[in-house]
Short mmCIF file of C-alpha atoms and ligand atoms in Angstrom, two decimals:
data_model
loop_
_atom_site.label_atom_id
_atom_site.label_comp_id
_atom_site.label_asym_id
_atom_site.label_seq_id
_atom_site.Cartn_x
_atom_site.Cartn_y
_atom_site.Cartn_z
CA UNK A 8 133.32 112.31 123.42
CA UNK A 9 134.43 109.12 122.26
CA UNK A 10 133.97 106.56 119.11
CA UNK A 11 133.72 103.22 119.99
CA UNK A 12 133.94 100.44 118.30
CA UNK A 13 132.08 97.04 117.88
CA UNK A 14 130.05 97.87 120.74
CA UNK A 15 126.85 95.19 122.15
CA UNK A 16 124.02 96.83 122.16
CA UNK A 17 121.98 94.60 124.53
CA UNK A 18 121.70 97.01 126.93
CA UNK A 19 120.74 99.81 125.10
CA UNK A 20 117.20 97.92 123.74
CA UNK A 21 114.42 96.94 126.38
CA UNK A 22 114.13 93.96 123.63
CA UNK A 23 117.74 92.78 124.59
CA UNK A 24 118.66 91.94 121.23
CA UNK A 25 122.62 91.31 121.04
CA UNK A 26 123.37 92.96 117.95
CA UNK A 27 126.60 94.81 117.38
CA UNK A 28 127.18 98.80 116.32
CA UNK A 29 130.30 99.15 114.16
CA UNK A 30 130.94 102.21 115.56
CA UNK A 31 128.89 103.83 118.78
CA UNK A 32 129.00 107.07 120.74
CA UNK A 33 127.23 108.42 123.79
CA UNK A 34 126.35 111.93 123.78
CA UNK A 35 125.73 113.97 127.32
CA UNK A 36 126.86 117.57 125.21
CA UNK A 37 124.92 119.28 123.38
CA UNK A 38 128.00 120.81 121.34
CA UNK A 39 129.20 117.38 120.95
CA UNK A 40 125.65 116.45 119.37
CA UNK A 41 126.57 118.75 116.74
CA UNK A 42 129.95 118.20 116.16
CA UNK A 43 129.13 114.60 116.02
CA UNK A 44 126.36 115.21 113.61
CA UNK A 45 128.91 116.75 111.20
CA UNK A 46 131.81 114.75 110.89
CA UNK A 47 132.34 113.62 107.24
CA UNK A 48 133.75 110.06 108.19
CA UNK A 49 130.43 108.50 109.46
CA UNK A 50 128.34 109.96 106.63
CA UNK A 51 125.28 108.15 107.80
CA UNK A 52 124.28 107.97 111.64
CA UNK A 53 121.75 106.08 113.40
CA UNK A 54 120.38 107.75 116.32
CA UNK A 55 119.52 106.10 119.46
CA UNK A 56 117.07 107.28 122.18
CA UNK A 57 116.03 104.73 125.16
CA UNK A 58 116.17 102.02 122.92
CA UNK A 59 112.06 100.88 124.17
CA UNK A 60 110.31 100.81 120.97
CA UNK A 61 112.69 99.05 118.29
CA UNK A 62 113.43 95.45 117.25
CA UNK A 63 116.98 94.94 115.88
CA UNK A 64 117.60 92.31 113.15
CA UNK A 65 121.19 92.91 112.60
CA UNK A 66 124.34 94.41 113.21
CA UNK A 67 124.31 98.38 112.92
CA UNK A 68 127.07 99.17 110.25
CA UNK A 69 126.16 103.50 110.70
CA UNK A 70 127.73 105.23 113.52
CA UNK A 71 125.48 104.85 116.65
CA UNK A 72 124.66 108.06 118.26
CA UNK A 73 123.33 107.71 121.97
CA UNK A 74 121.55 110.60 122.94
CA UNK A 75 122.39 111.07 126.72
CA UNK A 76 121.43 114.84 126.92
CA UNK A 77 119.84 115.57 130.90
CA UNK A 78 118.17 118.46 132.34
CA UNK A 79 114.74 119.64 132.85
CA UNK A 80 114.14 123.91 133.24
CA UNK A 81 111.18 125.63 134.22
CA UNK A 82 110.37 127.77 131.14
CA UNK A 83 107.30 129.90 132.67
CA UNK A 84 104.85 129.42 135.66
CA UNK A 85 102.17 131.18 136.88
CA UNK A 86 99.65 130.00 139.67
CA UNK A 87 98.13 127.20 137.75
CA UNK A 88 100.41 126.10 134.98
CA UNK A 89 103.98 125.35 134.49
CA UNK A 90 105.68 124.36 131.06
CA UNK A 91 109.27 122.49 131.48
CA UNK A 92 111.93 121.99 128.72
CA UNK A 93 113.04 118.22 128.99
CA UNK A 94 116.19 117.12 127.63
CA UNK A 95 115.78 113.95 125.41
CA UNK A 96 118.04 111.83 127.54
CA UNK A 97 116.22 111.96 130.84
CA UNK A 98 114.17 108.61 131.27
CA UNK A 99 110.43 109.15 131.17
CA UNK A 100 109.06 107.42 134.07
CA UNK A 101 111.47 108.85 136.19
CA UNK A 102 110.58 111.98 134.82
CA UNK A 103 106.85 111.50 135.43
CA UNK A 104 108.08 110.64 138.92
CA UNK A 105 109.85 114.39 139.06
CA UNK A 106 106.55 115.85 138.30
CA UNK A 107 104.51 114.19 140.84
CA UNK A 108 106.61 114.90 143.67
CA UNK A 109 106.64 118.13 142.43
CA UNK A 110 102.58 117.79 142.59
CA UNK A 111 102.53 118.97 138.52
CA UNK A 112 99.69 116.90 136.56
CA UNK A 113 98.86 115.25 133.20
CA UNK A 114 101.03 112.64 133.10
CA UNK A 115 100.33 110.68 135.85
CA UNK A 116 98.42 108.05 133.20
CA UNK A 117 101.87 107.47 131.29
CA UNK A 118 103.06 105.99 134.42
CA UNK A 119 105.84 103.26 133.95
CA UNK A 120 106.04 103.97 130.14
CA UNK A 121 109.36 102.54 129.10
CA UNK A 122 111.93 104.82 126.91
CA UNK A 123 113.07 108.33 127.68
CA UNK A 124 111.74 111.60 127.16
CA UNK A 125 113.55 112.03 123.48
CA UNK A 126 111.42 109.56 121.55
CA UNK A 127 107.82 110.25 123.04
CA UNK A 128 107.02 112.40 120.49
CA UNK A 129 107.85 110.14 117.98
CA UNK A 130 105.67 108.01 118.36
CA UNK A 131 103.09 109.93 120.68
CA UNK A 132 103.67 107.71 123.70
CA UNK A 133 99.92 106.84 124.84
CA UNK A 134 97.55 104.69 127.84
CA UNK A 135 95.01 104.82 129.70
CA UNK A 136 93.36 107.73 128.04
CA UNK A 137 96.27 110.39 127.76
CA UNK A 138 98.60 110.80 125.02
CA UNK A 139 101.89 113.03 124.81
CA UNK A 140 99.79 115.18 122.56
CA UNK A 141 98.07 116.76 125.37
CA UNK A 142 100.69 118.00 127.36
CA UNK A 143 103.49 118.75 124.65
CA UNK A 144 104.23 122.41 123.43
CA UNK A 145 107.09 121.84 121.48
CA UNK A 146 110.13 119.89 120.59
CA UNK A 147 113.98 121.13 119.84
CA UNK A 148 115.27 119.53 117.28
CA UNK A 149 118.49 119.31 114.94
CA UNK A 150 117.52 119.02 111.11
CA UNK A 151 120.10 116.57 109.93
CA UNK A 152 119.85 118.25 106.22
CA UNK A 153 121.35 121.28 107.32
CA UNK A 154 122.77 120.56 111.16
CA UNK A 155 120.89 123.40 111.96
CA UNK A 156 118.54 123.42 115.49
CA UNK A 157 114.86 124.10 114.73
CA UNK A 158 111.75 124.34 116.83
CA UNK A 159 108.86 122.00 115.88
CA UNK A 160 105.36 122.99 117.07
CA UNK A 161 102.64 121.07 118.46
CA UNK A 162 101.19 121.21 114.78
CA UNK A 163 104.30 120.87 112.97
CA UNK A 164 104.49 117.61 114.93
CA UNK A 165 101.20 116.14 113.42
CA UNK A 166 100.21 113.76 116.04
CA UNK A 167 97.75 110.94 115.95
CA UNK A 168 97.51 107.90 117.50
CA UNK A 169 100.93 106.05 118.18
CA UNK A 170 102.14 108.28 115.33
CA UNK A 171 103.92 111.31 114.21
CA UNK A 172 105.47 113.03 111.37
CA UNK A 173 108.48 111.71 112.56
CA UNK A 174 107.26 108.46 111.65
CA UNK A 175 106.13 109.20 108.22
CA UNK A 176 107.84 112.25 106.43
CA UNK A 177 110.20 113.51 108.42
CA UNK A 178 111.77 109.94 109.23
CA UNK A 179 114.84 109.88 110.14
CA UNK A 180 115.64 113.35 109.56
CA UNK A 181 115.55 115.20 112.87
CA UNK A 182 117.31 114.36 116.24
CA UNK A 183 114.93 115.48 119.11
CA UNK A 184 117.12 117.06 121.55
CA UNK A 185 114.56 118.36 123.93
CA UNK A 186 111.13 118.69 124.45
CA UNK A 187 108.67 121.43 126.24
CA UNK A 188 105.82 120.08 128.02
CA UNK A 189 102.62 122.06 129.71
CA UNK A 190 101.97 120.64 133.24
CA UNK A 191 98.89 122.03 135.65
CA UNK A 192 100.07 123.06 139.25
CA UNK A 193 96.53 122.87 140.47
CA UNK A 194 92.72 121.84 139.56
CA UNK A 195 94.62 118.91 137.74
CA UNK A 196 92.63 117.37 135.00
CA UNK A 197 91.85 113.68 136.03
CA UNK A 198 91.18 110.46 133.54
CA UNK A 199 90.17 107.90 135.41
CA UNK A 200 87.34 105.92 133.22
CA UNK A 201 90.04 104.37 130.76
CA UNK A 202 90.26 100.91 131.36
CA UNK A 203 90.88 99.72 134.62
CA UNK A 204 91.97 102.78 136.39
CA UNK A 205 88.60 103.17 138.38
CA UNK A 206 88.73 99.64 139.95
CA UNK A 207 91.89 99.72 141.05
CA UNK A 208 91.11 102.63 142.65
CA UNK A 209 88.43 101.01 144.63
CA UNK A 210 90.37 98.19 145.41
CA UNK A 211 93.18 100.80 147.12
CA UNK A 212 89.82 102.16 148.48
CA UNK A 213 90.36 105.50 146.63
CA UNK A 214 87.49 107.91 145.71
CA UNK A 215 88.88 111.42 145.11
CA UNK A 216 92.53 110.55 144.00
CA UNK A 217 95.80 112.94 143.53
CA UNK A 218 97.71 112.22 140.54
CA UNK A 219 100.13 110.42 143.00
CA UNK A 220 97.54 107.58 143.26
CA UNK A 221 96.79 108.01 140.12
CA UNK A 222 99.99 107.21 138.78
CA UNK A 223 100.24 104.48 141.80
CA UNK A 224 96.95 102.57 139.91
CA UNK A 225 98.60 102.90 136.69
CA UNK A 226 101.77 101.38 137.69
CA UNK A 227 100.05 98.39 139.74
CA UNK A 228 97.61 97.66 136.50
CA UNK A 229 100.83 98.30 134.09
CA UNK A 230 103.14 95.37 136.45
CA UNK A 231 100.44 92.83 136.49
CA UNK A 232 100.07 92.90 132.51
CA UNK A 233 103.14 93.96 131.28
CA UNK A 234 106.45 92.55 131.41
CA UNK A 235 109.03 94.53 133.21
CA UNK A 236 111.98 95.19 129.95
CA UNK A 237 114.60 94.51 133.35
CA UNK A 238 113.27 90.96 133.73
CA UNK A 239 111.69 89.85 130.01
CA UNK A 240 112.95 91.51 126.82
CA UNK A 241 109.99 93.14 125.32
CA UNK A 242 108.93 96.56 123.79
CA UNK A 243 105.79 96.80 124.89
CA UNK A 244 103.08 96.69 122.35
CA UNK A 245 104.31 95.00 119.56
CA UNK A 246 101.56 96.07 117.39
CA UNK A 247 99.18 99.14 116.90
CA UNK A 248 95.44 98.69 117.37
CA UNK A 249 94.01 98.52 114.17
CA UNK A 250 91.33 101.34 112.89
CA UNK A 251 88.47 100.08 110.89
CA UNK A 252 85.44 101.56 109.51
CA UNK A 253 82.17 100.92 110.23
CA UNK A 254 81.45 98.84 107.53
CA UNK A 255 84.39 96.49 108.33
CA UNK A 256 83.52 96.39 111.52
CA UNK A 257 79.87 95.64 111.22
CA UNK A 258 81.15 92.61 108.80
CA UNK A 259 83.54 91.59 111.51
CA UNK A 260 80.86 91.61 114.32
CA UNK A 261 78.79 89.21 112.55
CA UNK A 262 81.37 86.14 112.96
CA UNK A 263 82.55 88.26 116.07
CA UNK A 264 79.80 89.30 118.05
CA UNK A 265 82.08 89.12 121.48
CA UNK A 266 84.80 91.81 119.45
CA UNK A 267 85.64 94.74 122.08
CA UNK A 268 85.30 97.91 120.06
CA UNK A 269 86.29 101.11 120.80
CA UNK A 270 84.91 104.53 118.46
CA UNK A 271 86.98 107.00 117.22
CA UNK A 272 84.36 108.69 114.92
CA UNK A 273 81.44 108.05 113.24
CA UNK A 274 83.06 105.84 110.62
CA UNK A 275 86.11 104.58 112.43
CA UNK A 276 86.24 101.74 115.37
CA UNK A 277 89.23 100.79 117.70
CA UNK A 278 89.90 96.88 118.10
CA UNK A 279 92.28 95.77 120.55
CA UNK A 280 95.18 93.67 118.29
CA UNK A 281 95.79 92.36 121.51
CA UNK A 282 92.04 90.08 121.57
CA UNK A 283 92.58 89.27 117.71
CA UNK A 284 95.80 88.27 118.66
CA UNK A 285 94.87 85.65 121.45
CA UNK A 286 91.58 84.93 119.84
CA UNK A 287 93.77 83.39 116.41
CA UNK A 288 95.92 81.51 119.39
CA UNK A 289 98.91 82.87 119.84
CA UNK A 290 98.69 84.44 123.31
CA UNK A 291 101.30 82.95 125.96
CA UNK A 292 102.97 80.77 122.76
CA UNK A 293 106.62 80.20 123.05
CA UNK A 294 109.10 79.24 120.73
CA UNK A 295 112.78 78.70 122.14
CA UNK A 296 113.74 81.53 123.70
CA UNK A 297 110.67 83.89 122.62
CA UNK A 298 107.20 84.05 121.99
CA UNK A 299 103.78 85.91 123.19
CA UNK A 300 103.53 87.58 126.78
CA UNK A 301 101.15 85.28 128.61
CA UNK A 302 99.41 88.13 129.97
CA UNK A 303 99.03 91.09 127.16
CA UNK A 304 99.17 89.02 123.36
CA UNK A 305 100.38 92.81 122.44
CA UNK A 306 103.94 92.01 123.80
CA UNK A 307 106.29 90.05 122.15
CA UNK A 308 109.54 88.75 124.28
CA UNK A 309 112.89 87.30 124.58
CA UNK A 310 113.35 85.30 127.25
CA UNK A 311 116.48 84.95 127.06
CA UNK A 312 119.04 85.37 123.57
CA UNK A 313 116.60 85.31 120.98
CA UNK A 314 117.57 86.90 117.78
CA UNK A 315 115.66 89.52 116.07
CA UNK A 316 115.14 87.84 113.22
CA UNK A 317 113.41 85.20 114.80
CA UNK A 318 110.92 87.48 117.07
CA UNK A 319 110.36 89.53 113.16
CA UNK A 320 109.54 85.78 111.71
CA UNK A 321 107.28 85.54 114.69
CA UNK A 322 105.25 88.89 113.77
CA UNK A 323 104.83 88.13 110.42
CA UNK A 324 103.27 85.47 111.17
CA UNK A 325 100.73 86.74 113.66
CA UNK A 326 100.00 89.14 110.68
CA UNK A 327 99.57 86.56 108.59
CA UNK A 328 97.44 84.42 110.94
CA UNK A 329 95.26 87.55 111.81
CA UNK A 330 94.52 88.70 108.35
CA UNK A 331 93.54 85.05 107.35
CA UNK A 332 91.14 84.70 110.28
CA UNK A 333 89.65 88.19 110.60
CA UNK A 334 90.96 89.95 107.30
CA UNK A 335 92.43 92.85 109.40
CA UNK A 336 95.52 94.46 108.94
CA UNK A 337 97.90 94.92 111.85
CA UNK A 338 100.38 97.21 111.73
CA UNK A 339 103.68 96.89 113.89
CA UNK A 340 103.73 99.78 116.10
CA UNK A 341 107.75 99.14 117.13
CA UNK A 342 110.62 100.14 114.83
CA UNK A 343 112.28 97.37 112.83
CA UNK A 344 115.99 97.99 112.26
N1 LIG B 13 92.85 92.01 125.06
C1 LIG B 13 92.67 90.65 124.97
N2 LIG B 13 93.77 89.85 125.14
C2 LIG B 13 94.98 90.34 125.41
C3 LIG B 13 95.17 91.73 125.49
C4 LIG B 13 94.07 92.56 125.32
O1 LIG B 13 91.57 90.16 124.73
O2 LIG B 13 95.92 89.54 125.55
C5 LIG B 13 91.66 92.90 124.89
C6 LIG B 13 90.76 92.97 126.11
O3 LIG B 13 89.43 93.06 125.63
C7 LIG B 13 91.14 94.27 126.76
C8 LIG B 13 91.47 95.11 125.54
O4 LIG B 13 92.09 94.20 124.64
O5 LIG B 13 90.10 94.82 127.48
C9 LIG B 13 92.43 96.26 125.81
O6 LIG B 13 93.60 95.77 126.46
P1 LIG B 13 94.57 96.76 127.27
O7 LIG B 13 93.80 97.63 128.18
O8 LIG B 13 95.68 95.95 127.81
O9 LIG B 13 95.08 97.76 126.16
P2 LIG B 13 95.64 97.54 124.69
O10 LIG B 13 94.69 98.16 123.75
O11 LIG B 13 96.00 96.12 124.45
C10 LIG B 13 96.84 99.86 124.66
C11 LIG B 13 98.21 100.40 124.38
C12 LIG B 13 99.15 100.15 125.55
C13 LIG B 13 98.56 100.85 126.78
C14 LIG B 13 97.16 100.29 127.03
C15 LIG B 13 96.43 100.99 128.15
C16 LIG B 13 98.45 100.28 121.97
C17 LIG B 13 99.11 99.62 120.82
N3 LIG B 13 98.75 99.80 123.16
O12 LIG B 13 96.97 98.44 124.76
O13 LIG B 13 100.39 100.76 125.26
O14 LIG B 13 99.37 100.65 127.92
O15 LIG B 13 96.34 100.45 125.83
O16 LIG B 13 96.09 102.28 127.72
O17 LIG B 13 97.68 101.22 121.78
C18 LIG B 13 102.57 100.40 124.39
O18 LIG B 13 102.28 101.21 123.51
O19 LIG B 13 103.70 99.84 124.44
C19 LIG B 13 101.58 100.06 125.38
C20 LIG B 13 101.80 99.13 126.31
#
């Protein structure tokens, strides 16, 4: 284990922001997390997962901690069921890529999510119809209060949509170092109606699919919209879909009629940011070096060294924009350091 010092980060964000950490450190040891975690020189630490849902506007002056921790262990199996513990450093889609050869389902929709496995439950990684939520068991996590490991249930954790109480209360206080996730061996429970899952499947000619082409349909629908992180800085959605109630919504349909909706309950409607977002103009804008995915107005980029300063200006005023035209709120759904 060693501190470094004035370390890029560019590689270490899908957003490619080049901002510097005063003073960084990769962890692969769990021992080291600790030690780490405790030393009285670097009294406040900033701790870094995959790096796939943040926007950095400036130079990190805490120490960066890397979590690198690998491993995945069978914790029990029977005939139909298997639950894994996941170390937060293994990279998710490769992990989702684990489980299929390894024919376990119900994650085959979170295909080709970037980030690793550490920071899905923060903010309860979610498409096509699946969230973390309803595979995870359990997380392992150090309380940075007391440097002491504690287990966090799957009601501890407080999940709702693109949200956790890791998000709200608990911010910032816990370093996931592990996670336990409950995976069926057979009879797997398929979602296929979500978006367009079912016609991809009938374009690959498809009518009773395995998670394997599952996941396959996922991935295709996923590379046509999304930018890949390798190619175009981006963190995928930019912004959460915004929840309104009824009554909102029934005002907003009346200048709106064409709105795609989505219901949650009897009082709260899904709409996609991403329609408000092209609909006010902004989808495929560029400015310099970033601007508005062409193909998903949910995904802001950097094509190339944009600062994050600039992309933050950039949401802002999409917020701005959106709330003028439609008087909705839209909440950023990435972190912004
Ligand atoms: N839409 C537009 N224009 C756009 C984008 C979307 O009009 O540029 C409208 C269309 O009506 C489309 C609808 O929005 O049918 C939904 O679009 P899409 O299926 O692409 O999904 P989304 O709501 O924009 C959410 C997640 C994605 C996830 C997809 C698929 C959030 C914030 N985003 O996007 O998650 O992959 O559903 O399940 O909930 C991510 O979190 O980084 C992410 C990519």
């Amino acid at each position: 284990m060693q501190i470094q010092h004035d370390i890029s980060l560019k590689s270490y964000n899908t957003f490619g922001i080049d901002v510097k950490a005063k003073h960084f450190v990769s962890i692969r040891k769990f021992d080291d997390l600790k030690e780490v975690l405790s030393l009285k020189d670097y009294p406040n630490k900033f701790i870094l997962g995959g790096g796939s849902n943040m926007l950095l506007t400036k130079d990190v002056e805490d120490l960066v901690v890397h979590i690198n921790l690998k491993g995945i262990e069978v914790l029990t199996e029977n005939d139909s069921h298997v639950t894994l513990k996941v170390y937060s450093g293994e990279n998710w889609h490769e992990f989702v890529l684990w489980c299929l050869a390894h024919n376990y389902g119900g994650i085959e929709n979170l295909s080709l999510i970037p980030g690793n496995i550490g920071t899905a439950p923060i903010q309860n990684i979610g498409a096509y119809g699946v969230e973390l939520k309803d595979v995870f068991v359990s997380c392992e996590a150090i309380d940075l209060r007391s440097n002491t490991i504690q287990q966090l249930s799957k009601s501890d954790c407080q999940f709702g949509y693109r949200d956790s109480i890791f998000k709200r209360k608990e911010k910032g206080k816990f370093v996931i170092t592990s996670v336990a996730l409950r995976l069926t061996k057979t009879n797997h429970n398929l979602h296929t109606e979500y978006g367009d899952i079912n016609s991809e499947l009938q374009n690959m000619n498809i009518d009773h699919p395995t998670i394997q082409e599952i996941s396959k349909a996922v991935v295709a629908i996923r590379q046509r919209k999304l930018p890949d992180p390798k190619e175009i800085g981006n963190s995928g959605s930019f912004f959460k879909n915004p929840i309104l109630s009824k009554k909102q919504f029934d005002t907003l349909k009346q200048s709106f009629p064409e709105i795609p909706s989505y219901p949650i309950s009897d009082d709260s409607i899904k709409i996609p940011a991403g329609w408000l977002i092209e609909k006010a103009g902004f989808k495929g804008k560029t400015f310099e070096n970033y601007g508005v995915h062409k193909k998903q107005a949910l995904v802001l980029v950097n094509y190339s060294d944009a600062k994050g300063a600039d992309i933050l200006k950039l949401a802002h005023l999409i917020q701005k924009t959106i709330k003028r035209i439609f008087n909705v709120t839209i909440e950023t759904e990435v972190n912004i350091i």
